[in-house]
Amino acid sequence: MKNENRALLEKYGQTHLLQFYDKLEEDGKDALEKQIEELDWGLFSCLNNDNTPSGKGKIEPLGALCVDEIEKRKEEYTAAGLEAIRTGKVAALLLAGGQGTRLGYAGPKGTFNIGVNRKLYIFEQLIRNTLDVVEQAGAWVPFFIMTSEKNHEETMAFLKEHNYFGYNSEYIFFFKQSMAPSLDYDKRLLMETKDRLVFSPNGNGGWFSSFMKAGMLKKAKELGVEWLNAFAVDNVLQRIADPCFVGAVLKHGCVSGAKVVRKADPEERVGVLCLEDGKPSIIEYYEMTKEMSYAKDKNGEYLYNFGVILNYLFRMDKLEQIAEQKMPVHVVEKKISYIDPDGTAHMPAEPNGYKFETLILDMVHMMDNCLSYEVVRESEFAPVKNKEGVDSIDTARELLKANGVRL
Ligand code: UTP
């Protein structure tokens, strides 16, 4: 091994990566050296941050545009949104690069069948929801899909095999997100094979830089796109490129918008949209004090009452402006498959290490403003996160049924 690479391993306490080196073929040796050379060693400094991004500023509540108010101006908002969609200004951006480890399903999450008596794949359900808007607007909504190295081929093949569930494939664009190394609890880099480190998708905050790197920004501009509606793969009830939401953001002169739901209870584990030093920001449930969670306004309403559901609208030129800014890196605990020093593969049932992720919610704080737009939880929020219990396959099925979706 090259001296400078060996020195790096020593400096960062990673000499265990040499354990198989001498027995590797030349190709394997080269591959491993390349990974060591190209690794973002700067990430190691995040490990000392105690898992929390650098301190928050002054937090204040941010009220939402509530369901009642939206209802009153529904026609006006919807007309404005439909006009933007018709003129090609709005694109959908599906964040499907995650590994969905909590669900414990082997394939890409979107290929999961949520149906009971018939097949209904998560991707299918999301595409159907978008097709409703396509029909209403009479125009195709460009549909970008972010995958990762781990699920790219499978995602593409699945959608092709299912004929994109009726979507016009000329308007579907795939791109891959970047990867980051993973570590065990002793902060040692994990290995996937004898000549390869474990690399995991680098979080959903990396989407815009991956979007640019893959030439998608250029493509979006050619299509005349001005707004990107980024959303998670796992909320099977969400409305995508929702004309009323788009129109409301436009009418209120905002540069971004976030769909939010009223919290189920003050201590619900969701990120809350608020103001931080006068700018929009999302405060995580574990960053809220009990006092904040229960604080009320003069009308008796909770002040921090609106949780985000990972459905955001961003003005694309604003995203370009912040593209060079550094995002906080979160160190998150996950289940990570790896090989041990004997070369035996392990697929842990419990979290066993750390991944480095940037998060889309941190992008909101980089925006000048953000329209907090309330949606009815029971009609628009059915996340499939866990195998069972809260936010699980069963709870999502119940919510789909309650909304008249045949399963
Ligand atoms: P989650 O926060 O649920 O993460 O992602 P996850 O990695 O998919 O799932 P767990 O925590 O391992 O169970 C929310 C959304 O962000 C996407 C996911 O695909 C999902 O749509 N995501 C997450 C990415 O696109 N890339 C990532 O690196 C992480």
CSV table of C-alpha atoms and ligand atoms in Angstrom, one decimal:
chain,number,residue,atom,x,y,z
A,1,MET,CA,0.0,0.0,0.0
A,2,LYS,CA,1.2,3.5,-0.8
A,3,ASN,CA,2.8,5.2,2.2
A,4,GLU,CA,0.4,8.2,2.1
A,5,ASN,CA,-2.6,5.9,2.2
A,6,ARG,CA,-1.1,3.9,5.1
A,7,ALA,CA,-0.5,7.2,6.9
A,8,LEU,CA,-4.1,8.2,6.4
A,9,LEU,CA,-5.3,4.9,7.9
A,10,GLU,CA,-3.0,5.4,10.9
A,11,LYS,CA,-4.0,9.0,11.4
A,12,TYR,CA,-7.7,8.1,11.5
A,13,GLY,CA,-7.3,4.8,13.4
A,14,GLN,CA,-8.4,2.7,10.4
A,15,THR,CA,-5.5,0.3,9.9
A,16,HIS,CA,-8.0,-2.6,10.1
A,17,LEU,CA,-8.7,-1.9,6.5
A,18,LEU,CA,-5.3,-3.6,5.7
A,19,GLN,CA,-6.5,-6.9,7.2
A,20,PHE,CA,-7.2,-8.5,3.8
A,21,TYR,CA,-4.9,-6.3,1.7
A,22,ASP,CA,-1.9,-8.7,1.3
A,23,LYS,CA,-4.1,-11.5,0.0
A,24,LEU,CA,-6.0,-9.4,-2.6
A,25,GLU,CA,-5.4,-9.6,-6.3
A,26,GLU,CA,-3.8,-6.5,-7.9
A,27,ASP,CA,-7.2,-5.2,-9.0
A,28,GLY,CA,-8.6,-5.5,-5.5
A,29,LYS,CA,-5.5,-3.7,-4.0
A,30,ASP,CA,-5.9,-0.9,-6.5
A,31,ALA,CA,-9.6,-0.6,-5.8
A,32,LEU,CA,-9.0,-0.4,-2.0
A,33,GLU,CA,-6.3,2.2,-2.4
A,34,LYS,CA,-8.5,4.3,-4.6
A,35,GLN,CA,-11.3,4.3,-2.0
A,36,ILE,CA,-8.9,5.4,0.7
A,37,GLU,CA,-7.5,8.1,-1.5
A,38,GLU,CA,-10.9,9.4,-2.5
A,39,LEU,CA,-12.6,9.1,0.9
A,40,ASP,CA,-13.9,12.3,2.4
A,41,TRP,CA,-11.8,12.1,5.6
A,42,GLY,CA,-13.2,15.5,6.7
A,43,LEU,CA,-16.4,13.6,7.7
A,44,PHE,CA,-14.5,12.2,10.7
A,45,SER,CA,-14.6,15.7,12.3
A,46,CYS,CA,-18.4,15.4,12.5
A,47,LEU,CA,-18.0,12.4,14.9
A,48,ASN,CA,-17.0,14.7,17.7
A,49,ASN,CA,-20.1,16.9,17.4
A,50,ASP,CA,-22.1,14.7,19.7
A,51,ASN,CA,-24.5,13.9,16.9
A,52,THR,CA,-26.1,17.3,16.8
A,53,PRO,CA,-25.5,19.9,14.2
A,54,SER,CA,-24.0,23.1,15.5
A,55,GLY,CA,-26.3,25.0,17.9
A,56,LYS,CA,-29.6,26.5,16.9
A,57,GLY,CA,-30.2,30.2,16.9
A,58,LYS,CA,-33.2,32.0,18.3
A,59,ILE,CA,-36.3,29.8,17.8
A,60,GLU,CA,-39.8,31.3,17.4
A,61,PRO,CA,-43.0,29.8,16.3
A,62,LEU,CA,-44.2,30.0,12.7
A,63,GLY,CA,-47.9,29.8,12.1
A,64,ALA,CA,-49.3,27.8,9.2
A,65,LEU,CA,-51.7,28.6,6.5
A,66,CYS,CA,-54.4,26.5,7.9
A,67,VAL,CA,-56.9,24.2,6.3
A,68,ASP,CA,-59.8,26.6,6.8
A,69,GLU,CA,-58.0,29.5,5.2
A,70,ILE,CA,-56.8,27.3,2.3
A,71,GLU,CA,-60.4,26.2,1.8
A,72,LYS,CA,-61.6,29.8,1.4
A,73,ARG,CA,-59.1,30.5,-1.3
A,74,LYS,CA,-58.9,27.0,-2.8
A,75,GLU,CA,-60.1,28.0,-6.3
A,76,GLU,CA,-57.8,30.9,-6.6
A,77,TYR,CA,-54.8,28.9,-5.4
A,78,THR,CA,-55.6,25.9,-7.6
A,79,ALA,CA,-56.0,28.0,-10.7
A,80,ALA,CA,-52.6,29.6,-10.1
A,81,GLY,CA,-51.0,26.2,-9.5
A,82,LEU,CA,-52.6,24.6,-12.5
A,83,GLU,CA,-51.4,27.5,-14.7
A,84,ALA,CA,-47.8,27.0,-13.5
A,85,ILE,CA,-48.1,23.2,-14.1
A,86,ARG,CA,-49.6,23.7,-17.5
A,87,THR,CA,-46.8,25.9,-18.5
A,88,GLY,CA,-44.2,23.3,-17.4
A,89,LYS,CA,-42.9,25.3,-14.5
A,90,VAL,CA,-43.4,22.6,-11.8
A,91,ALA,CA,-41.5,19.3,-11.6
A,92,ALA,CA,-41.8,16.4,-9.1
A,93,LEU,CA,-38.7,15.1,-7.4
A,94,LEU,CA,-39.0,11.7,-5.8
A,95,LEU,CA,-36.4,11.0,-3.2
A,96,ALA,CA,-35.9,7.3,-3.5
A,97,GLY,CA,-32.2,6.9,-2.6
A,98,GLY,CA,-32.8,5.7,1.0
A,99,GLN,CA,-32.3,2.2,2.1
A,100,GLY,CA,-35.4,1.9,4.2
A,101,THR,CA,-33.6,-0.2,6.8
A,102,ARG,CA,-36.5,0.2,9.3
A,103,LEU,CA,-38.9,-1.5,6.9
A,104,GLY,CA,-36.5,-4.4,6.5
A,105,TYR,CA,-37.6,-5.0,2.9
A,106,ALA,CA,-34.9,-6.2,0.6
A,107,GLY,CA,-35.7,-4.2,-2.6
A,108,PRO,CA,-36.1,-0.5,-3.2
A,109,LYS,CA,-39.0,0.8,-0.9
A,110,GLY,CA,-41.0,1.9,-3.9
A,111,THR,CA,-41.2,-1.7,-5.2
A,112,PHE,CA,-42.9,-2.8,-2.0
A,113,ASN,CA,-46.4,-4.1,-2.6
A,114,ILE,CA,-48.8,-2.3,-0.2
A,115,GLY,CA,-51.8,-4.1,-1.7
A,116,VAL,CA,-53.7,-6.9,0.0
A,117,ASN,CA,-56.0,-8.6,-2.4
A,118,ARG,CA,-54.3,-7.2,-5.4
A,119,LYS,CA,-50.9,-5.7,-6.2
A,120,LEU,CA,-50.4,-2.0,-5.5
A,121,TYR,CA,-46.8,-1.0,-5.4
A,122,ILE,CA,-45.7,2.1,-3.6
A,123,PHE,CA,-44.2,3.6,-6.8
A,124,GLU,CA,-47.5,2.8,-8.5
A,125,GLN,CA,-49.5,4.6,-5.9
A,126,LEU,CA,-47.2,7.7,-6.1
A,127,ILE,CA,-47.4,7.8,-9.8
A,128,ARG,CA,-51.2,7.5,-9.7
A,129,ASN,CA,-51.3,10.4,-7.4
A,130,THR,CA,-49.3,12.4,-9.9
A,131,LEU,CA,-51.4,11.2,-12.8
A,132,ASP,CA,-54.4,12.9,-11.1
A,133,VAL,CA,-52.7,16.2,-11.5
A,134,VAL,CA,-51.5,15.5,-15.0
A,135,GLU,CA,-55.1,14.8,-15.9
A,136,GLN,CA,-56.4,17.9,-14.1
A,137,ALA,CA,-53.7,20.2,-15.7
A,138,GLY,CA,-53.7,18.5,-19.1
A,139,ALA,CA,-49.9,18.5,-19.1
A,140,TRP,CA,-47.2,16.1,-18.1
A,141,VAL,CA,-45.3,17.0,-14.9
A,142,PRO,CA,-41.5,16.2,-15.3
A,143,PHE,CA,-40.8,13.5,-12.8
A,144,PHE,CA,-37.3,13.2,-11.5
A,145,ILE,CA,-36.3,10.2,-9.4
A,146,MET,CA,-33.3,10.1,-7.2
A,147,THR,CA,-31.9,6.6,-6.6
A,148,SER,CA,-28.6,5.5,-5.1
A,149,GLU,CA,-25.8,3.2,-6.2
A,150,LYS,CA,-27.5,0.5,-4.2
A,151,ASN,CA,-30.9,0.6,-5.9
A,152,HIS,CA,-30.5,2.4,-9.2
A,153,GLU,CA,-30.6,-0.5,-11.6
A,154,GLU,CA,-33.4,-2.3,-9.7
A,155,THR,CA,-35.6,0.9,-9.6
A,156,MET,CA,-35.1,1.6,-13.3
A,157,ALA,CA,-35.8,-2.0,-14.3
A,158,PHE,CA,-38.9,-2.2,-12.1
A,159,LEU,CA,-40.5,0.9,-13.5
A,160,LYS,CA,-39.7,-0.1,-17.0
A,161,GLU,CA,-41.1,-3.6,-16.5
A,162,HIS,CA,-44.3,-2.0,-15.2
A,163,ASN,CA,-44.5,0.4,-18.1
A,164,TYR,CA,-44.0,3.3,-15.6
A,165,PHE,CA,-47.5,2.6,-14.4
A,166,GLY,CA,-49.0,4.6,-17.2
A,167,TYR,CA,-46.7,7.7,-16.9
A,168,ASN,CA,-45.1,9.1,-20.0
A,169,SER,CA,-41.5,7.8,-19.8
A,170,GLU,CA,-40.3,10.8,-21.8
A,171,TYR,CA,-41.0,12.8,-18.6
A,172,ILE,CA,-39.3,10.5,-16.2
A,173,PHE,CA,-35.6,11.2,-15.4
A,174,PHE,CA,-33.4,9.1,-13.1
A,175,PHE,CA,-30.3,10.2,-11.3
A,176,LYS,CA,-28.1,8.8,-8.6
A,177,GLN,CA,-27.2,10.4,-5.3
A,178,SER,CA,-23.7,10.3,-3.8
A,179,MET,CA,-22.5,7.9,-1.2
A,180,ALA,CA,-20.7,8.2,2.1
A,181,PRO,CA,-18.7,5.7,4.2
A,182,SER,CA,-20.2,3.9,7.2
A,183,LEU,CA,-18.6,3.2,10.6
A,184,ASP,CA,-19.2,0.8,13.5
A,185,TYR,CA,-19.7,2.1,17.0
A,186,ASP,CA,-16.0,2.2,17.6
A,187,LYS,CA,-15.7,4.6,14.7
A,188,ARG,CA,-14.0,2.1,12.5
A,189,LEU,CA,-14.9,2.0,8.8
A,190,LEU,CA,-17.0,-1.0,7.9
A,191,MET,CA,-16.2,-3.2,4.9
A,192,GLU,CA,-18.6,-4.7,2.5
A,193,THR,CA,-16.2,-7.0,0.8
A,194,LYS,CA,-12.5,-7.6,1.2
A,195,ASP,CA,-11.6,-4.8,-1.2
A,196,ARG,CA,-14.5,-2.5,-0.6
A,197,LEU,CA,-15.7,-0.3,2.2
A,198,VAL,CA,-19.4,0.0,3.1
A,199,PHE,CA,-20.8,3.0,1.3
A,200,SER,CA,-24.3,4.2,2.0
A,201,PRO,CA,-26.5,6.9,0.4
A,202,ASN,CA,-25.4,10.3,1.9
A,203,GLY,CA,-28.8,11.4,3.1
A,204,ASN,CA,-31.7,13.1,1.4
A,205,GLY,CA,-30.1,16.6,1.7
A,206,GLY,CA,-27.6,15.8,-1.0
A,207,TRP,CA,-30.3,15.7,-3.7
A,208,PHE,CA,-29.7,19.0,-5.3
A,209,SER,CA,-26.0,18.7,-5.6
A,210,SER,CA,-26.5,15.2,-7.1
A,211,PHE,CA,-29.2,16.6,-9.3
A,212,MET,CA,-26.8,19.2,-10.7
A,213,LYS,CA,-23.9,16.7,-11.0
A,214,ALA,CA,-26.1,14.4,-13.1
A,215,GLY,CA,-27.0,17.2,-15.5
A,216,MET,CA,-30.6,17.3,-14.3
A,217,LEU,CA,-30.6,21.1,-13.6
A,218,LYS,CA,-29.8,21.7,-17.2
A,219,LYS,CA,-32.5,19.3,-18.3
A,220,ALA,CA,-35.0,21.0,-15.9
A,221,LYS,CA,-34.1,24.4,-17.3
A,222,GLU,CA,-34.5,23.2,-20.9
A,223,LEU,CA,-38.0,22.0,-19.9
A,224,GLY,CA,-38.8,25.4,-18.4
A,225,VAL,CA,-39.0,24.1,-14.8
A,226,GLU,CA,-38.9,26.8,-12.1
A,227,TRP,CA,-40.2,24.9,-9.1
A,228,LEU,CA,-39.2,21.5,-7.7
A,229,ASN,CA,-41.6,19.6,-5.5
A,230,ALA,CA,-39.4,17.2,-3.5
A,231,PHE,CA,-41.1,14.4,-1.6
A,232,ALA,CA,-40.4,11.1,0.1
A,233,VAL,CA,-41.0,7.7,-1.3
A,234,ASP,CA,-42.9,6.4,1.6
A,235,ASN,CA,-45.9,8.6,2.1
A,236,VAL,CA,-48.5,6.7,0.0
A,237,LEU,CA,-51.2,9.3,0.5
A,238,GLN,CA,-49.4,12.5,-0.4
A,239,ARG,CA,-50.5,14.7,-3.2
A,240,ILE,CA,-47.7,15.4,-5.6
A,241,ALA,CA,-47.3,18.7,-7.6
A,242,ASP,CA,-50.5,19.6,-5.8
A,243,PRO,CA,-51.9,22.6,-7.7
A,244,CYS,CA,-53.4,24.2,-4.6
A,245,PHE,CA,-50.1,24.0,-2.7
A,246,VAL,CA,-48.1,25.3,-5.6
A,247,GLY,CA,-50.7,28.1,-6.1
A,248,ALA,CA,-50.6,29.1,-2.5
A,249,VAL,CA,-46.8,29.3,-2.4
A,250,LEU,CA,-47.0,31.5,-5.6
A,251,LYS,CA,-49.8,33.7,-4.3
A,252,HIS,CA,-48.0,34.3,-1.0
A,253,GLY,CA,-44.8,35.3,-2.8
A,254,CYS,CA,-42.7,32.6,-1.0
A,255,VAL,CA,-39.6,31.0,-2.3
A,256,SER,CA,-40.4,27.7,-0.7
A,257,GLY,CA,-43.2,25.8,0.9
A,258,ALA,CA,-43.6,22.8,3.2
A,259,LYS,CA,-46.7,20.7,3.7
A,260,VAL,CA,-47.3,20.3,7.4
A,261,VAL,CA,-49.8,18.4,9.6
A,262,ARG,CA,-51.2,19.4,13.0
A,263,LYS,CA,-49.3,17.3,15.6
A,264,ALA,CA,-51.1,14.3,17.0
A,265,ASP,CA,-49.9,15.3,20.5
A,266,PRO,CA,-47.5,18.0,21.7
A,267,GLU,CA,-44.7,15.5,22.1
A,268,GLU,CA,-45.1,13.7,18.8
A,269,ARG,CA,-41.8,12.8,17.3
A,270,VAL,CA,-41.9,15.0,14.2
A,271,GLY,CA,-39.8,17.9,13.0
A,272,VAL,CA,-41.6,21.2,13.5
A,273,LEU,CA,-41.5,24.1,11.1
A,274,CYS,CA,-40.6,27.3,13.0
A,275,LEU,CA,-38.4,30.4,12.7
A,276,GLU,CA,-34.7,30.4,13.6
A,277,ASP,CA,-33.1,33.8,13.7
A,278,GLY,CA,-36.0,35.0,11.6
A,279,LYS,CA,-35.6,32.4,8.9
A,280,PRO,CA,-37.6,29.2,8.4
A,281,SER,CA,-36.1,26.2,10.1
A,282,ILE,CA,-37.1,22.7,11.2
A,283,ILE,CA,-36.5,21.9,14.8
A,284,GLU,CA,-36.4,18.2,15.6
A,285,TYR,CA,-38.5,16.7,18.3
A,286,TYR,CA,-35.4,15.9,20.4
A,287,GLU,CA,-34.3,19.5,20.2
A,288,MET,CA,-37.6,20.8,21.7
A,289,THR,CA,-37.9,21.4,25.4
A,290,LYS,CA,-41.1,20.2,27.1
A,291,GLU,CA,-41.9,23.9,27.8
A,292,MET,CA,-41.8,24.6,24.0
A,293,SER,CA,-43.9,21.6,23.2
A,294,TYR,CA,-46.7,22.7,25.5
A,295,ALA,CA,-46.5,26.5,24.9
A,296,LYS,CA,-49.7,28.0,23.7
A,297,ASP,CA,-50.8,31.3,22.1
A,298,LYS,CA,-53.5,33.6,23.4
A,299,ASN,CA,-56.2,31.6,21.7
A,300,GLY,CA,-55.1,28.4,23.4
A,301,GLU,CA,-53.4,26.9,20.3
A,302,TYR,CA,-50.0,25.1,20.6
A,303,LEU,CA,-47.3,27.4,19.3
A,304,TYR,CA,-45.2,24.6,17.8
A,305,ASN,CA,-48.0,22.6,16.4
A,306,PHE,CA,-47.1,21.8,12.8
A,307,GLY,CA,-44.9,18.9,11.8
A,308,VAL,CA,-43.3,18.5,8.4
A,309,ILE,CA,-44.1,15.5,6.2
A,310,LEU,CA,-41.2,15.7,3.8
A,311,ASN,CA,-43.1,17.3,0.9
A,312,TYR,CA,-41.5,20.6,0.0
A,313,LEU,CA,-41.7,23.0,-2.9
A,314,PHE,CA,-38.5,25.0,-3.7
A,315,ARG,CA,-37.9,27.7,-6.3
A,316,MET,CA,-35.1,26.3,-8.4
A,317,ASP,CA,-33.1,29.6,-8.8
A,318,LYS,CA,-33.0,29.8,-5.0
A,319,LEU,CA,-31.6,26.2,-4.8
A,320,GLU,CA,-28.9,27.2,-7.3
A,321,GLN,CA,-28.0,30.2,-5.1
A,322,ILE,CA,-27.5,28.0,-2.0
A,323,ALA,CA,-25.9,25.1,-3.8
A,324,GLU,CA,-22.4,26.1,-2.8
A,325,GLN,CA,-23.3,26.4,0.9
A,326,LYS,CA,-22.1,23.7,3.2
A,327,MET,CA,-24.9,21.7,4.8
A,328,PRO,CA,-24.6,20.3,8.4
A,329,VAL,CA,-23.7,16.6,8.4
A,330,HIS,CA,-25.7,14.4,10.7
A,331,VAL,CA,-24.3,11.3,12.2
A,332,VAL,CA,-27.1,8.8,12.4
A,333,GLU,CA,-27.3,5.3,13.9
A,334,LYS,CA,-28.5,2.6,11.4
A,335,LYS,CA,-28.4,-1.1,10.7
A,336,ILE,CA,-25.4,-1.6,8.4
A,337,SER,CA,-24.4,-4.9,6.8
A,338,TYR,CA,-20.7,-5.6,6.8
A,339,ILE,CA,-18.0,-8.3,6.9
A,340,ASP,CA,-16.0,-9.0,10.0
A,341,PRO,CA,-12.2,-9.6,10.2
A,342,ASP,CA,-12.8,-13.3,9.3
A,343,GLY,CA,-14.6,-12.2,6.1
A,344,THR,CA,-18.0,-13.4,7.4
A,345,ALA,CA,-21.0,-11.3,6.3
A,346,HIS,CA,-23.4,-9.9,8.9
A,347,MET,CA,-26.8,-8.3,8.5
A,348,PRO,CA,-27.6,-6.9,11.9
A,349,ALA,CA,-31.1,-6.8,13.2
A,350,GLU,CA,-30.4,-3.8,15.4
A,351,PRO,CA,-28.4,-0.6,14.6
A,352,ASN,CA,-24.7,-1.3,14.7
A,353,GLY,CA,-23.1,1.8,13.5
A,354,TYR,CA,-23.1,5.3,12.0
A,355,LYS,CA,-23.9,6.8,8.6
A,356,PHE,CA,-23.2,10.3,7.6
A,357,GLU,CA,-26.2,12.2,6.2
A,358,THR,CA,-27.2,15.6,5.1
A,359,LEU,CA,-30.9,16.3,5.4
A,360,ILE,CA,-33.4,18.1,3.2
A,361,LEU,CA,-34.9,19.8,6.2
A,362,ASP,CA,-31.7,21.8,6.6
A,363,MET,CA,-32.3,23.2,3.2
A,364,VAL,CA,-35.4,24.9,4.4
A,365,HIS,CA,-33.3,27.1,6.7
A,366,MET,CA,-31.3,28.2,3.7
A,367,MET,CA,-34.4,29.7,2.1
A,368,ASP,CA,-35.5,33.3,2.8
A,369,ASN,CA,-39.0,32.2,3.7
A,370,CYS,CA,-41.2,29.1,3.6
A,371,LEU,CA,-45.0,28.8,3.4
A,372,SER,CA,-46.1,26.4,6.1
A,373,TYR,CA,-49.1,24.8,4.4
A,374,GLU,CA,-51.4,22.6,6.5
A,375,VAL,CA,-52.9,19.5,5.1
A,376,VAL,CA,-55.3,17.1,6.7
A,377,ARG,CA,-53.3,14.3,8.2
A,378,GLU,CA,-55.8,11.5,7.6
A,379,SER,CA,-56.0,12.4,3.9
A,380,GLU,CA,-52.4,13.1,3.1
A,381,PHE,CA,-50.0,11.4,5.5
A,382,ALA,CA,-49.5,7.7,5.5
A,383,PRO,CA,-45.8,6.9,5.9
A,384,VAL,CA,-44.5,3.4,5.5
A,385,LYS,CA,-41.5,3.5,7.7
A,386,ASN,CA,-41.6,0.4,9.9
A,387,LYS,CA,-42.6,-3.2,9.5
A,388,GLU,CA,-45.1,-2.9,12.3
A,389,GLY,CA,-46.4,-0.5,14.9
A,390,VAL,CA,-46.5,3.2,14.2
A,391,ASP,CA,-46.0,4.4,10.6
A,392,SER,CA,-46.0,0.9,9.4
A,393,ILE,CA,-47.5,-1.2,6.6
A,394,ASP,CA,-50.6,-1.8,8.5
A,395,THR,CA,-51.3,1.8,9.5
A,396,ALA,CA,-50.7,2.9,5.9
A,397,ARG,CA,-53.1,0.3,4.6
A,398,GLU,CA,-55.8,1.5,7.0
A,399,LEU,CA,-55.3,5.1,5.9
A,400,LEU,CA,-55.4,4.1,2.2
A,401,LYS,CA,-58.6,2.2,2.8
A,402,ALA,CA,-60.1,5.1,4.7
A,403,ASN,CA,-59.4,7.2,1.6
A,404,GLY,CA,-61.1,4.9,-0.7
A,405,VAL,CA,-58.1,3.2,-2.2
A,406,ARG,CA,-58.9,-0.4,-3.1
A,407,LEU,CA,-56.3,-2.7,-1.7
B,1,UTP,P1,-35.8,8.1,5.7
B,1,UTP,O1,-35.5,9.2,6.7
B,1,UTP,O2,-37.0,7.3,6.0
B,1,UTP,O3,-34.5,7.2,5.5
B,1,UTP,O4,-35.9,8.8,4.3
B,1,UTP,P2,-34.3,5.8,4.9
B,1,UTP,O5,-32.8,5.7,4.8
B,1,UTP,O6,-35.0,5.6,3.6
B,1,UTP,O7,-35.0,4.8,5.9
B,1,UTP,P3,-34.5,4.1,7.2
B,1,UTP,O8,-34.3,5.2,8.2
B,1,UTP,O9,-33.2,3.4,6.9
B,1,UTP,O10,-35.6,3.2,7.6
B,1,UTP,C1,-36.9,9.7,3.9
B,1,UTP,C2,-36.9,9.9,2.5
B,1,UTP,O11,-35.6,10.3,2.0
B,1,UTP,C3,-35.1,9.4,1.1
B,1,UTP,C4,-35.8,8.1,1.3
B,1,UTP,O12,-35.8,7.2,0.2
B,1,UTP,C5,-37.2,8.6,1.7
B,1,UTP,O13,-37.9,8.9,0.5
B,1,UTP,N1,-33.6,9.3,1.2
B,1,UTP,C6,-33.1,9.0,2.4
B,1,UTP,C7,-32.8,9.4,0.1
B,1,UTP,O14,-33.3,9.6,-1.0
B,1,UTP,N2,-31.5,9.3,0.3
B,1,UTP,C8,-30.9,9.0,1.5
B,1,UTP,O15,-29.7,8.9,1.6
B,1,UTP,C9,-31.8,8.9,2.6
